[in-house]
mmCIF file of C-alpha atoms in Angstrom:
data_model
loop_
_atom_site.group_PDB
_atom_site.id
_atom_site.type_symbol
_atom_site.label_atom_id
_atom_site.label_comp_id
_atom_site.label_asym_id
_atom_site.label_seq_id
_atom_site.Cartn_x
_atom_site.Cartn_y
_atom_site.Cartn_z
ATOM 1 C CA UNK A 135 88.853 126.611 38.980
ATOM 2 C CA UNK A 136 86.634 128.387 36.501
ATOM 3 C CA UNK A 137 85.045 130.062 38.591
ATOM 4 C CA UNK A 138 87.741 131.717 40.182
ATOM 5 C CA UNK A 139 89.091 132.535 37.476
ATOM 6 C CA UNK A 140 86.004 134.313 36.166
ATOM 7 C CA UNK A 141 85.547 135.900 39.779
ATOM 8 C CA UNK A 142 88.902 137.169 39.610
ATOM 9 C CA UNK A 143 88.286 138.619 36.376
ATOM 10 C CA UNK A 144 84.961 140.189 37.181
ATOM 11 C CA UNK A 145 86.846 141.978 40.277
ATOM 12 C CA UNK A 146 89.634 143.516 38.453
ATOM 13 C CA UNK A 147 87.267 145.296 36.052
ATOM 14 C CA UNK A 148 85.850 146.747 39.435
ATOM 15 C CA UNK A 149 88.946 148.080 41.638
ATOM 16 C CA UNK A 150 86.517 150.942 43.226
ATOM 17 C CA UNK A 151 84.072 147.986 44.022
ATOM 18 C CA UNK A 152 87.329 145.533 45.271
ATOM 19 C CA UNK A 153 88.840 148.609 47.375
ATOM 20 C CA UNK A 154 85.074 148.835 48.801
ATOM 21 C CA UNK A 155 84.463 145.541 49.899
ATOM 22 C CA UNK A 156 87.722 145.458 51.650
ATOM 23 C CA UNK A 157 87.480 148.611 53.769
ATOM 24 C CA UNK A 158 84.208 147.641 54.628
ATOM 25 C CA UNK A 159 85.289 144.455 55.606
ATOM 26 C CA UNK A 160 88.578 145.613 57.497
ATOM 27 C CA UNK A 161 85.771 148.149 59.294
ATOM 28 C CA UNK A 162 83.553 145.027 60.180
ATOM 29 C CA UNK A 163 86.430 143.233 61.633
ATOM 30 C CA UNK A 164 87.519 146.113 63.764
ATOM 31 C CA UNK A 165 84.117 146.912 65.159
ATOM 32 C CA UNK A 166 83.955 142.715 66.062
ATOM 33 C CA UNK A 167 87.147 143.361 67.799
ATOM 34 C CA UNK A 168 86.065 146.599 69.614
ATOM 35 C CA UNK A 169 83.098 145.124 70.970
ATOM 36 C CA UNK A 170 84.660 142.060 72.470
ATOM 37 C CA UNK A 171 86.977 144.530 73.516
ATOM 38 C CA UNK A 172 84.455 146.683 75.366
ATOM 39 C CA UNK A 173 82.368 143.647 76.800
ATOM 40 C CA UNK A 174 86.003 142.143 78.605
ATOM 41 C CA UNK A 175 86.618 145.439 79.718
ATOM 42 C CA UNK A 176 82.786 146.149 80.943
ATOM 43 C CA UNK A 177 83.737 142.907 82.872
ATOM 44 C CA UNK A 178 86.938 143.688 84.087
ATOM 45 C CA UNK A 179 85.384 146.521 85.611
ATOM 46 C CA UNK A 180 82.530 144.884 86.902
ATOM 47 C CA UNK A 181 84.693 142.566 88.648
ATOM 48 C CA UNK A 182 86.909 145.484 90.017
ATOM 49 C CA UNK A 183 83.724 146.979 91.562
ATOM 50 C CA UNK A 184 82.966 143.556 93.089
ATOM 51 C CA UNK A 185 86.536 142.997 94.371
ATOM 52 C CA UNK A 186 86.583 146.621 95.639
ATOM 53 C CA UNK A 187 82.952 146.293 97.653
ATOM 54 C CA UNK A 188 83.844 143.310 99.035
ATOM 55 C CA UNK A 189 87.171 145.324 100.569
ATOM 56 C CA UNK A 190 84.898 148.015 101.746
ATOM 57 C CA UNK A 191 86.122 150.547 99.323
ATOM 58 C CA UNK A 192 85.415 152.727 96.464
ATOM 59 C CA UNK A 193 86.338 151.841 92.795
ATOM 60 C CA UNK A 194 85.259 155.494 91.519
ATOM 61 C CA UNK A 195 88.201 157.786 91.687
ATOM 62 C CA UNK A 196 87.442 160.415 94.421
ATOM 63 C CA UNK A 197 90.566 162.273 92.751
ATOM 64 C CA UNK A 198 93.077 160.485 90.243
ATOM 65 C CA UNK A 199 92.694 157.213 88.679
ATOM 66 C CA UNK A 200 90.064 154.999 89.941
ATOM 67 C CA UNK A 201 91.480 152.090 91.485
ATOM 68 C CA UNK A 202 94.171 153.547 93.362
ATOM 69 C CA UNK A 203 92.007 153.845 97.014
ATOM 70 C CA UNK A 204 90.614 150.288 96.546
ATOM 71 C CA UNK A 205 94.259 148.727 95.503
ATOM 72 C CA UNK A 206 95.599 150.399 98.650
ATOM 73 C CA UNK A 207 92.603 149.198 100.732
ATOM 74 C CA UNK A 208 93.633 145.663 98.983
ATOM 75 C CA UNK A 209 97.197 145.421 99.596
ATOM 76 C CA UNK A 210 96.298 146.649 103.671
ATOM 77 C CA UNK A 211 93.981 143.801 103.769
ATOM 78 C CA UNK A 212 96.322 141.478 102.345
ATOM 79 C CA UNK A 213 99.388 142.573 104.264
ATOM 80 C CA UNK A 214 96.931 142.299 107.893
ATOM 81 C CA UNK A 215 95.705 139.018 106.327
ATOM 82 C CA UNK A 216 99.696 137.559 106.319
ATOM 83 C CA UNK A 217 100.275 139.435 109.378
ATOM 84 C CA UNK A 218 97.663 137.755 110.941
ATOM 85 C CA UNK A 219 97.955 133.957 110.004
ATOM 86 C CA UNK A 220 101.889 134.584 110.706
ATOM 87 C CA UNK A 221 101.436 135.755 114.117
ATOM 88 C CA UNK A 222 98.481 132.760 114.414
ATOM 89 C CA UNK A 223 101.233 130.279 113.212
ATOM 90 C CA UNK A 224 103.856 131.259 115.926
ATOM 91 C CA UNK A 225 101.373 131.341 118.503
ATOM 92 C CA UNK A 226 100.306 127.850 117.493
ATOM 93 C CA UNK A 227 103.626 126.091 117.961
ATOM 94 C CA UNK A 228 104.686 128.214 120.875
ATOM 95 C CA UNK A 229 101.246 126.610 122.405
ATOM 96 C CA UNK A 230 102.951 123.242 121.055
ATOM 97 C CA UNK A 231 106.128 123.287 122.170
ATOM 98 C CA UNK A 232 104.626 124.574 125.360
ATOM 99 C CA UNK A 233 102.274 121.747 125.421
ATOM 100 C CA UNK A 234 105.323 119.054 124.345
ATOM 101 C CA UNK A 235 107.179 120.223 127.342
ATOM 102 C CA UNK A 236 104.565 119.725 129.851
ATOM 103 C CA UNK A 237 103.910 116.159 128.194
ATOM 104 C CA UNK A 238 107.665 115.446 128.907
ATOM 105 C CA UNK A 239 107.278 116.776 132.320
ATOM 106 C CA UNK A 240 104.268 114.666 133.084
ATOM 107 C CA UNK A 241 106.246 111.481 131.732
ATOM 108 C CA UNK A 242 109.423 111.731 134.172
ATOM 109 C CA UNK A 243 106.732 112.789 136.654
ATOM 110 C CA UNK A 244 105.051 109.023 135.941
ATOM 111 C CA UNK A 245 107.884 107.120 135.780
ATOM 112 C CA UNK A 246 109.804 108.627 138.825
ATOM 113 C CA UNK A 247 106.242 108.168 140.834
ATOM 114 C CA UNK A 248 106.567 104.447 138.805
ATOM 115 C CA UNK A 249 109.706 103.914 140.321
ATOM 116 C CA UNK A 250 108.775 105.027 143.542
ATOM 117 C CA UNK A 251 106.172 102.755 143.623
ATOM 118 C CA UNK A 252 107.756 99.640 142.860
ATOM 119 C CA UNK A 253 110.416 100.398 145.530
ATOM 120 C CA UNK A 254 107.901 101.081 148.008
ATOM 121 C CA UNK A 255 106.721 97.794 146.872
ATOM 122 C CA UNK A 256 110.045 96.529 147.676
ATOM 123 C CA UNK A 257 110.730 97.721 150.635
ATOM 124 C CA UNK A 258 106.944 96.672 152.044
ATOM 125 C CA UNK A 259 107.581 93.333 151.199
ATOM 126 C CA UNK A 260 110.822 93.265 152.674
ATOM 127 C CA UNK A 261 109.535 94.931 155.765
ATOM 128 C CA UNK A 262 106.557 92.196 155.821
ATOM 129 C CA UNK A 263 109.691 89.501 155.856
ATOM 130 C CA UNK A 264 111.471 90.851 158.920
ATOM 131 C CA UNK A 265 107.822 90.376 160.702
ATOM 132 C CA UNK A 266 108.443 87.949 164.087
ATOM 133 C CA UNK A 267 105.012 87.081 166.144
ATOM 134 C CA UNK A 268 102.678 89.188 164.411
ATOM 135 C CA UNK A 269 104.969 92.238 166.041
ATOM 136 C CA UNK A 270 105.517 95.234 164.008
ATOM 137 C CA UNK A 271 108.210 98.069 164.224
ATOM 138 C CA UNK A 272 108.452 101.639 162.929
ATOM 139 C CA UNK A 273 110.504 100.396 159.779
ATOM 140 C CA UNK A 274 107.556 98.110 158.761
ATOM 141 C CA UNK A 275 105.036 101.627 159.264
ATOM 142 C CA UNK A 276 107.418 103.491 157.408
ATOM 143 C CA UNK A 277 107.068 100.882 154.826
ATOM 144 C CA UNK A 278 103.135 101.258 154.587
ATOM 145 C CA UNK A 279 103.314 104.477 154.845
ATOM 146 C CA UNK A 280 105.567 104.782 151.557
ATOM 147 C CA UNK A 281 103.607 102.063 150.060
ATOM 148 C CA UNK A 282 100.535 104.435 150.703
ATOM 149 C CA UNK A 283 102.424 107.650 149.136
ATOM 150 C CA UNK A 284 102.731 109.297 152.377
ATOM 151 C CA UNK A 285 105.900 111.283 154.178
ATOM 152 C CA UNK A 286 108.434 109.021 155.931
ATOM 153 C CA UNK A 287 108.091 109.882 159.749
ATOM 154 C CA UNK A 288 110.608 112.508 160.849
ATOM 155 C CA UNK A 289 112.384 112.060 163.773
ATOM 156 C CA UNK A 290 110.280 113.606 166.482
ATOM 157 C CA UNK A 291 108.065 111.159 165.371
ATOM 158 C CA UNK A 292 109.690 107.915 166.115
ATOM 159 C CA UNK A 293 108.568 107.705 169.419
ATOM 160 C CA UNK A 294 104.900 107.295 168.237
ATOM 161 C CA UNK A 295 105.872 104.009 166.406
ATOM 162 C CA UNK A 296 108.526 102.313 168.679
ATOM 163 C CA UNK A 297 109.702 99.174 168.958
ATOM 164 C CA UNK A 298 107.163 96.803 170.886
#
């Protein structure tokens, strides 16, 4: 506590020498400041060159502030950038919906061919019933040839397969 005291005293006799050292160390601070100041702008603008090239523009002002050609070039890239993936995302679940459709179309397609099956199935087996002495009539082709997923025989055709 001495010390400061005797410090204290020592700069009071001096005010010239007190008002020096603080200027000179308000004029240090400020020159800290402006160079930290200068490096984050050095770096802003190094960055805004980067950001610029990268665009395919020009940071330099060709007439105006420079910034203003590149921020356009930006915001165009940006806007066909959302323009894009927006027009990619409707085209994606259009192709989805498309392909959920044809996925429900295949499934009654499969279980109406299912169906058709089993009562070709039905009817063969039937048909293989109403068999008498190994003798076999149109109903029992028409039978096999359902069972075998082709056309019933119109009816020009019946006298092909008659009776025996």
């Amino acid at each position: 506590m001495a010390m400061l005291h005797s410090l204290f005293r020592l700069l009071t006799g001096k005010r010239d020498y007190l008002t020096l050292l603080i200027v000179a160390g308000t004029a240090a601070g400020l020159y800290a400041a402006f160079a930290k100041v200068r490096a984050e702008r050095d770096d802003l603008k190094a960055m805004a060159e980067r950001i610029c090239a990268s665009a395919g523009a020009s940071f330099e002002a060709d007439q105006g502030d420079p910034g203003v050609a590149c921020a356009r070039t930006v915001r165009e890239l940006a806007a066909f950038r959302r323009d894009t993936q927006a027009a990619t995302a409707e085209r994606l679940i259009a192709a989805m919906q498309a392909r959920e459709h044809k996925q429900a179309a295949d499934a009654r397609r499969r279980a109406a061919a299912h169906e058709a099956a089993r009562a070709a199935t039905a009817t063969m087996n039937t048909a293989e019933e109403q068999i008498h002495d190994d003798e076999v009539t149109g109903s029992w082709f028409a039978a096999l040839n359902a069972l075998a997923g082709l056309r019933a025989p119109s009816a020009g055709d019946s006298a092909c397969c008659g009776s025996h």
